[in-house]
Amino acid sequence: MPSVSPSVRVKVLFFGRVRELTGLTEENGEISEGATLGDLLERYIQRYPQLAGFRASLVASRNQEFAAWDTRIAGGDEIAFLPPVSGG
Amino acid sequence: MPSVSPSVRVKVLFFGRVRELTGLTEENGEISEGATLGDLLERYIQRYPQLAGFRASLVASRNQEFAAWDTRIAGGDEIAFLPPVSGG
Amino acid sequence: MPTTPESDLYELIQAAVDPAALVRHVRAGQDGAIVTFDGFVRNESHGRATKYLEYEAYEPMALAKMREIGAQIHERYAIHRVAMVHRLGRMDIGETSVFIAVSAPHRAAAFDACRFAIDTLKRTVPIWKKEYFQDGAIWAEGKIPPTAPKTKPAS
Amino acid sequence: MPTTPESDLYELIQAAVDPAALVRHVRAGQDGAIVTFDGFVRNESHGRATKYLEYEAYEPMALAKMREIGAQIHERYAIHRVAMVHRLGRMDIGETSVFIAVSAPHRAAAFDACRFAIDTLKRTVPIWKKEYFQDGAIWAEGKIPPTAPKTKPAS
């Protein structure tokens, strides 16, 4: 089911529990122009259903700033899905 | 004018500004039985009138505990008139 | 947002933390007080004996967030300098994972700023801790960072 | 009044303070946090350039009051160990006059206890500071200690 809308390239980073569950540390992907951070997360949850249980505890970052799920993705963005932080 | 009431021996210590004003670091003295810490201070103020201006800022200690001015002195007590503290 | 003085120090490191060097970094003649916070690996967590910990970070973002905390405390409190270091990788019992030193002319500002700094670091800096026990390992529970930090204007 | 753990350290000293040794003293595997307060000689006081300071104490009473503060913070806060040292005699700019280290399993208790300790020390411990300037010297203004400390039952 190829998308007919134009797509943009994004870099996606994975940390902590999300890194372990997906087995990914970083990947480059494409997503339809106009898609939100929430849309991108749902795509990863489809690919890695074991992420679904953690959906409520994740926050997104876009270009190294925390960002709301309805934030639209732009080409070249660096995105991460961050589990609850536990530094210190 | 020797006192006719029995007297008790006390050790009196001097610190900081009070030490400088009196030129004393420590002395052994006698005071009438039943005298209070306030009575003892007044005797020092008579001897060293330059202490009078500091009366309101001094506190007394008796045997290394802060003590109210109406505390009665007992024989062998260690008394000090302490200027405002400025440690730290 | 106020600029962070160039003389502050913010670092993510792999080697052991050197508290004395960090304190020297913030200490100056115009100051009268330094408050430090040293966070290190406790021998137990929720009643289970800890073997060791591993920390990982989203490094450039974590460093940016640490600098942001520094800017916030310079804005809020009359402090002089800040040194804030988080170690990453494996740490054994007793080893320092985070160290914060704040100097100030007077102590109240140093206490307030140091405490605000560590409290905010634990809520907002993308660092993760995995706790290793005799019988397994878990990711520490953690805190969900605010998506739009209250302390920052929306701009 | 709770007894102060034997493992605490309270000292009046003439030599330079060694912060690293005091931190080692309070640090143990059961802890996760150490907060320290380092008070040192500032280069000015009320706008006048300080040359040096001299501290004197009513030594046995000062030490007893420091131990009393230690007992109070053990009673009030879930802390582990305390090291509290005040230096006496002449100190130059930048030299530490007082150092307090408090260890605890969790940071809030360590912050609260360390701050209570230095705030109380400055109000209740019989130590006096004389400030030397280019053109003279004055006894620092100071605080009048409460005659019956509120934190102690009248017994």
XYZ file of N, CA, C and O in Angstrom, chain C residues 7-136:
520
model
N 31.384 30.579 31.960
C 32.242 29.969 32.966
C 31.591 28.774 33.643
O 32.226 28.101 34.448
N 30.314 28.496 33.356
C 29.694 27.272 33.883
C 30.291 26.045 33.204
O 30.968 26.147 32.178
N 29.966 24.870 33.763
C 30.452 23.626 33.183
C 29.305 22.613 33.157
O 28.683 22.366 34.204
N 29.010 22.064 31.982
C 27.975 21.034 31.827
C 28.589 19.898 31.025
O 29.082 20.131 29.918
N 28.546 18.681 31.579
C 29.214 17.576 30.890
C 28.499 16.253 31.095
O 27.972 15.980 32.177
N 28.553 15.430 30.044
C 28.219 14.007 30.145
C 29.531 13.267 29.989
O 30.266 13.519 29.024
N 29.857 12.407 30.934
C 31.172 11.772 30.904
C 31.055 10.268 31.106
O 30.040 9.772 31.602
N 32.097 9.553 30.714
C 32.129 8.099 30.912
C 32.981 7.732 32.124
O 32.747 6.718 32.765
N 33.974 8.556 32.425
C 34.912 8.251 33.517
C 34.322 8.658 34.860
O 33.250 9.255 34.927
N 35.025 8.336 35.929
C 34.575 8.684 37.278
C 34.486 10.202 37.434
O 35.288 10.944 36.884
N 33.481 10.633 38.180
C 33.298 12.058 38.465
C 34.358 12.516 39.472
O 34.683 11.785 40.407
N 34.889 13.711 39.267
C 35.897 14.288 40.169
C 35.285 15.500 40.884
O 35.393 16.639 40.413
N 34.637 15.265 42.048
C 33.938 16.355 42.729
C 34.844 17.536 43.074
O 34.436 18.690 42.927
N 36.077 17.262 43.503
C 36.964 18.355 43.922
C 37.214 19.308 42.755
O 37.232 20.530 42.922
N 37.389 18.751 41.553
C 37.656 19.595 40.385
C 36.429 20.451 40.061
O 36.562 21.616 39.666
N 35.235 19.877 40.241
C 34.014 20.631 39.930
C 33.807 21.754 40.936
O 33.376 22.850 40.574
N 34.121 21.482 42.192
C 33.993 22.529 43.208
C 35.001 23.650 42.934
O 34.674 24.834 43.013
N 36.234 23.264 42.576
C 37.225 24.299 42.227
C 36.727 25.158 41.068
O 36.960 26.365 41.021
N 36.021 24.517 40.151
C 35.537 25.245 38.973
C 34.580 26.379 39.326
O 34.576 27.422 38.682
N 33.757 26.158 40.348
C 32.736 27.166 40.662
C 33.177 28.155 41.745
O 32.484 29.130 42.012
N 34.314 27.907 42.369
C 34.726 28.673 43.541
C 35.480 29.940 43.155
O 36.457 29.887 42.433
N 35.022 31.081 43.683
C 35.699 32.340 43.376
C 35.624 33.277 44.568
O 34.813 33.098 45.474
N 36.477 34.290 44.554
C 36.604 35.210 45.681
C 35.336 35.970 46.005
O 35.098 36.337 47.153
N 34.508 36.176 44.999
C 33.270 36.929 45.237
C 32.202 36.070 45.926
O 31.147 36.582 46.298
N 32.453 34.759 46.068
C 31.467 33.850 46.660
C 31.735 33.637 48.141
O 32.852 33.840 48.619
N 30.693 33.201 48.834
C 30.845 32.829 50.224
C 30.261 31.470 50.522
O 30.392 30.959 51.633
N 29.595 30.860 49.525
C 28.886 29.607 49.768
C 28.909 28.729 48.532
O 28.736 29.213 47.410
N 29.140 27.441 48.749
C 28.958 26.451 47.679
C 28.111 25.329 48.244
O 28.407 24.798 49.328
N 27.053 24.983 47.524
C 26.262 23.812 47.878
C 26.466 22.780 46.786
O 26.450 23.109 45.593
N 26.715 21.536 47.197
C 26.877 20.473 46.204
C 25.856 19.372 46.451
O 25.453 19.114 47.591
N 25.441 18.738 45.351
C 24.642 17.521 45.431
C 25.420 16.412 44.744
O 25.845 16.554 43.598
N 25.596 15.309 45.457
C 26.307 14.140 44.935
C 25.313 12.982 44.953
O 24.854 12.562 46.015
N 24.938 12.526 43.773
C 24.033 11.376 43.673
C 24.840 10.167 43.263
O 25.563 10.202 42.270
N 24.747 9.069 44.053
C 25.581 7.908 43.756
C 24.777 6.624 43.917
O 23.657 6.636 44.422
N 25.356 5.522 43.487
C 24.610 4.272 43.380
C 24.396 3.658 44.768
O 25.358 3.320 45.455
N 23.132 3.539 45.141
C 22.756 2.938 46.426
C 22.804 1.409 46.296
O 22.622 0.863 45.214
N 23.022 0.746 47.422
C 23.169 -0.720 47.376
C 21.842 -1.470 47.278
O 21.830 -2.698 47.207
N 20.723 -0.720 47.304
C 19.441 -1.402 47.150
C 18.440 -0.491 46.458
O 18.591 0.726 46.438
N 17.416 -1.112 45.871
C 16.352 -0.358 45.224
C 15.055 -1.095 45.497
O 14.919 -2.268 45.144
N 14.124 -0.429 46.172
C 12.847 -1.045 46.545
C 13.058 -2.410 47.215
O 12.370 -3.376 46.924
N 14.069 -2.462 48.102
C 14.289 -3.673 48.880
C 15.094 -4.761 48.190
O 15.392 -5.790 48.806
N 15.470 -4.561 46.937
C 16.291 -5.573 46.257
C 17.741 -5.104 46.218
O 18.015 -3.936 45.936
N 18.670 -6.024 46.459
C 20.091 -5.678 46.458
C 20.554 -5.378 45.031
O 20.458 -6.229 44.148
N 21.050 -4.178 44.826
C 21.540 -3.766 43.511
C 22.942 -4.326 43.282
O 23.769 -4.334 44.193
N 23.184 -4.820 42.047
C 24.553 -5.228 41.688
C 25.303 -4.053 41.058
O 26.391 -3.705 41.473
N 24.693 -3.455 40.056
C 25.279 -2.262 39.423
C 24.191 -1.597 38.587
O 23.088 -2.155 38.439
N 24.489 -0.430 38.064
C 23.549 0.305 37.220
C 24.192 0.598 35.875
O 25.420 0.644 35.763
N 23.326 0.794 34.883
C 23.814 1.335 33.612
C 22.962 2.517 33.210
O 21.736 2.447 33.258
N 23.632 3.616 32.840
C 22.931 4.824 32.405
C 23.180 5.035 30.917
O 24.305 4.871 30.443
N 22.115 5.413 30.189
C 22.298 5.873 28.815
C 21.575 7.191 28.639
O 20.677 7.526 29.425
N 21.958 7.953 27.629
C 21.372 9.279 27.410
C 21.166 9.527 25.924
O 21.844 8.936 25.081
N 20.231 10.384 25.645
C 20.107 11.000 24.321
C 21.054 12.188 24.419
O 20.673 13.280 24.829
N 22.324 11.952 24.086
C 23.390 12.833 24.561
C 23.246 14.312 24.192
O 23.298 15.163 25.083
N 23.070 14.646 22.909
C 23.018 16.096 22.622
C 21.799 16.767 23.263
O 21.897 17.891 23.760
N 20.674 16.042 23.310
C 19.494 16.636 23.929
C 19.672 16.753 25.448
O 19.287 17.754 26.059
N 20.279 15.728 26.059
C 20.499 15.755 27.513
C 21.396 16.932 27.892
O 21.122 17.667 28.842
N 22.451 17.131 27.117
C 23.357 18.246 27.404
C 22.636 19.579 27.222
O 22.802 20.505 28.032
N 21.797 19.668 26.194
C 21.040 20.911 25.972
C 20.091 21.163 27.137
O 19.933 22.297 27.606
N 19.454 20.104 27.629
C 18.522 20.264 28.758
C 19.276 20.637 30.037
O 18.772 21.403 30.866
N 20.477 20.097 30.219
C 21.273 20.464 31.393
C 21.647 21.950 31.339
O 21.546 22.672 32.332
N 22.024 22.413 30.141
C 22.345 23.850 29.990
C 21.107 24.711 30.227
O 21.196 25.819 30.753
N 19.960 24.202 29.814
C 18.713 24.942 30.007
C 18.418 25.092 31.513
O 17.988 26.157 31.974
N 18.654 24.033 32.264
C 18.475 24.109 33.725
C 19.433 25.152 34.303
O 19.067 25.956 35.160
N 20.668 25.144 33.802
C 21.634 26.142 34.255
C 21.135 27.555 33.997
O 21.202 28.430 34.867
N 20.588 27.779 32.794
C 20.070 29.110 32.458
C 18.916 29.479 33.387
O 18.811 30.618 33.848
N 18.061 28.488 33.688
C 16.928 28.755 34.587
C 17.406 29.156 35.982
O 16.872 30.090 36.573
N 18.405 28.458 36.506
C 18.804 28.801 37.880
C 19.566 30.127 37.928
O 19.458 30.856 38.905
N 20.279 30.462 36.851
C 20.884 31.795 36.827
C 19.808 32.877 36.808
O 19.984 33.948 37.390
N 18.700 32.591 36.145
C 17.624 33.581 36.044
C 16.883 33.726 37.373
O 16.497 34.814 37.780
N 16.683 32.578 38.073
C 15.851 32.581 39.276
C 16.585 32.971 40.548
O 15.955 33.434 41.491
N 17.868 32.659 40.631
C 18.581 32.782 41.909
C 19.864 33.588 41.723
O 20.487 33.532 40.666
N 20.269 34.284 42.788
C 21.480 35.108 42.732
C 22.705 34.228 42.951
O 23.347 34.260 44.009
N 23.017 33.432 41.935
C 24.146 32.512 42.035
C 25.289 32.987 41.152
O 25.115 33.876 40.317
N 26.447 32.372 41.326
C 27.600 32.770 40.543
C 27.905 31.757 39.442
O 27.739 32.050 38.274
N 28.294 30.552 39.824
C 28.656 29.551 38.812
C 28.010 28.208 39.107
O 27.734 27.878 40.261
N 27.883 27.410 38.028
C 27.297 26.078 38.123
C 28.250 25.072 37.472
O 28.808 25.347 36.406
N 28.413 23.912 38.100
C 29.042 22.759 37.440
C 28.064 21.600 37.587
O 27.598 21.308 38.691
N 27.714 20.988 36.466
C 26.715 19.909 36.466
C 27.207 18.790 35.554
O 27.380 19.001 34.358
N 27.446 17.630 36.154
C 28.015 16.519 35.391
C 27.180 15.268 35.620
O 26.812 14.960 36.767
N 26.858 14.562 34.529
C 26.215 13.248 34.660
C 27.122 12.229 34.003
O 27.625 12.452 32.909
N 27.350 11.133 34.710
C 28.163 10.054 34.151
C 27.244 9.067 33.437
O 26.108 8.844 33.866
N 27.745 8.443 32.368
C 26.988 7.431 31.625
C 27.761 6.108 31.620
O 28.955 6.078 31.895
N 27.044 5.031 31.317
C 27.684 3.714 31.290
C 27.440 2.969 32.593
O 26.512 3.286 33.337
N 28.303 1.984 32.855
C 28.112 1.146 34.036
C 28.690 1.785 35.300
O 29.797 2.326 35.275
N 27.940 1.748 36.387
C 28.423 2.258 37.671
C 28.145 1.267 38.785
O 27.041 0.724 38.884
N 29.155 1.063 39.623
C 29.012 0.147 40.756
C 28.504 0.896 41.990
O 28.463 2.125 42.008
N 28.160 0.131 43.022
C 27.681 0.708 44.285
C 28.649 1.793 44.761
O 29.857 1.585 44.778
N 28.103 2.926 45.161
C 28.930 3.986 45.714
C 29.484 4.953 44.683
O 29.970 6.022 45.045
N 29.422 4.593 43.404
C 29.972 5.498 42.386
C 28.984 6.610 42.064
O 27.780 6.396 41.956
N 29.532 7.801 41.867
C 28.712 8.988 41.598
C 28.170 8.959 40.170
O 28.930 8.815 39.214
N 26.847 9.118 40.052
C 26.228 9.226 38.725
C 25.990 10.676 38.338
O 26.033 11.025 37.159
N 25.710 11.516 39.319
C 25.445 12.928 39.015
C 26.059 13.792 40.110
O 26.042 13.419 41.295
N 26.628 14.923 39.708
C 27.206 15.857 40.674
C 26.897 17.267 40.218
O 27.107 17.612 39.051
N 26.378 18.062 41.160
C 26.042 19.464 40.858
C 26.667 20.341 41.942
O 26.492 20.071 43.131
N 27.391 21.356 41.530
C 27.959 22.326 42.469
C 27.495 23.712 42.042
O 27.541 24.050 40.859
N 27.031 24.491 43.020
C 26.567 25.855 42.743
C 27.227 26.801 43.742
O 27.147 26.579 44.955
N 27.860 27.848 43.235
C 28.447 28.858 44.112
C 27.594 30.115 44.094
O 26.900 30.396 43.107
N 27.650 30.866 45.185
C 26.852 32.083 45.308
C 27.459 32.955 46.396
O 28.170 32.454 47.276
N 27.172 34.259 46.360
C 27.630 35.101 47.467
C 27.001 34.661 48.794
O 27.668 34.698 49.823
N 25.744 34.230 48.760
C 25.039 33.875 49.995
C 24.386 32.498 49.876
O 24.001 32.077 48.794
N 24.212 31.832 51.014
C 23.875 30.416 50.977
C 22.472 30.091 50.481
O 22.267 29.042 49.863
N 21.477 30.942 50.741
C 20.104 30.584 50.381
C 19.983 30.327 48.883
O 19.380 29.338 48.448
N 20.581 31.203 48.086
C 20.513 31.050 46.629
C 21.206 29.760 46.193
O 20.710 29.050 45.301
N 22.337 29.441 46.816
C 23.061 28.223 46.437
C 22.239 26.976 46.755
O 22.157 26.041 45.945
N 21.606 26.948 47.939
C 20.750 25.811 48.283
C 19.567 25.696 47.314
O 19.285 24.623 46.776
N 18.848 26.808 47.121
C 17.658 26.777 46.262
C 18.017 26.325 44.841
O 17.320 25.509 44.246
N 19.105 26.892 44.312
C 19.464 26.607 42.927
C 19.918 25.160 42.762
O 19.554 24.487 41.796
N 20.698 24.657 43.711
C 21.198 23.280 43.600
C 20.034 22.299 43.651
O 19.971 21.339 42.886
N 19.098 22.573 44.535
C 17.954 21.670 44.671
C 17.044 21.739 43.447
O 16.573 20.717 42.947
N 16.778 22.947 42.958
C 15.982 23.088 41.739
C 16.664 22.336 40.595
O 16.014 21.656 39.796
N 17.977 22.444 40.522
C 18.719 21.823 39.421
C 18.560 20.300 39.434
O 18.241 19.695 38.402
N 18.762 19.660 40.576
C 18.675 18.195 40.585
C 17.223 17.743 40.427
O 16.940 16.763 39.725
N 16.287 18.453 41.041
C 14.872 18.079 40.878
C 14.457 18.175 39.407
O 13.750 17.304 38.887
N 14.885 19.229 38.728
C 14.503 19.435 37.334
C 15.235 18.447 36.429
O 14.645 17.891 35.493
N 16.507 18.195 36.725
C 17.262 17.203 35.947
C 16.532 15.860 35.943
O 16.388 15.217 34.905
N 16.062 15.453 37.107
C 15.416 14.136 37.206
C 14.078 14.081 36.468
O 13.586 12.991 36.174
N 13.469 15.218 36.200
C 12.195 15.235 35.495
C 12.333 15.476 33.999
O 11.442 15.126 33.236
N 13.404 16.150 33.570
C 13.404 16.668 32.198
C 14.589 16.259 31.331
O 14.558 16.514 30.126
N 15.633 15.685 31.915
C 16.820 15.393 31.107
C 16.738 13.947 30.601
O 16.567 13.024 31.403
N 16.819 13.746 29.271
C 16.655 12.400 28.716
C 17.841 11.478 29.001
O 18.749 11.329 28.185
N 17.803 10.914 30.199
C 18.785 9.934 30.648
C 17.994 8.783 31.247
O 16.960 9.008 31.883
N 18.474 7.555 31.028
C 17.754 6.378 31.517
C 18.701 5.467 32.282
O 19.863 5.293 31.917
N 18.133 4.871 33.321
C 18.909 4.036 34.241
C 18.356 2.619 34.216
O 17.148 2.428 34.386
N 19.223 1.649 34.028
C 18.816 0.246 34.142
C 19.472 -0.334 35.382
O 20.682 -0.175 35.573
N 18.651 -0.976 36.224
C 19.129 -1.492 37.501
C 19.346 -2.996 37.376
O 18.430 -3.724 37.004
N 20.559 -3.451 37.702
C 20.894 -4.875 37.619
C 20.893 -5.486 39.014
O 21.568 -4.992 39.914
N 20.114 -6.556 39.171
C 20.022 -7.285 40.436
C 20.596 -8.692 40.229
O 20.943 -9.079 39.120
N 20.675 -9.460 41.314
C 21.141 -10.854 41.198
C 20.310 -11.621 40.164
O 20.835 -12.425 39.407
N 19.006 -11.339 40.174
C 18.094 -12.188 39.387
C 17.448 -11.437 38.232
O 16.312 -11.736 37.848
N 18.151 -10.486 37.668
C 17.576 -9.812 36.515
C 17.849 -8.328 36.525
O 18.644 -7.835 37.330
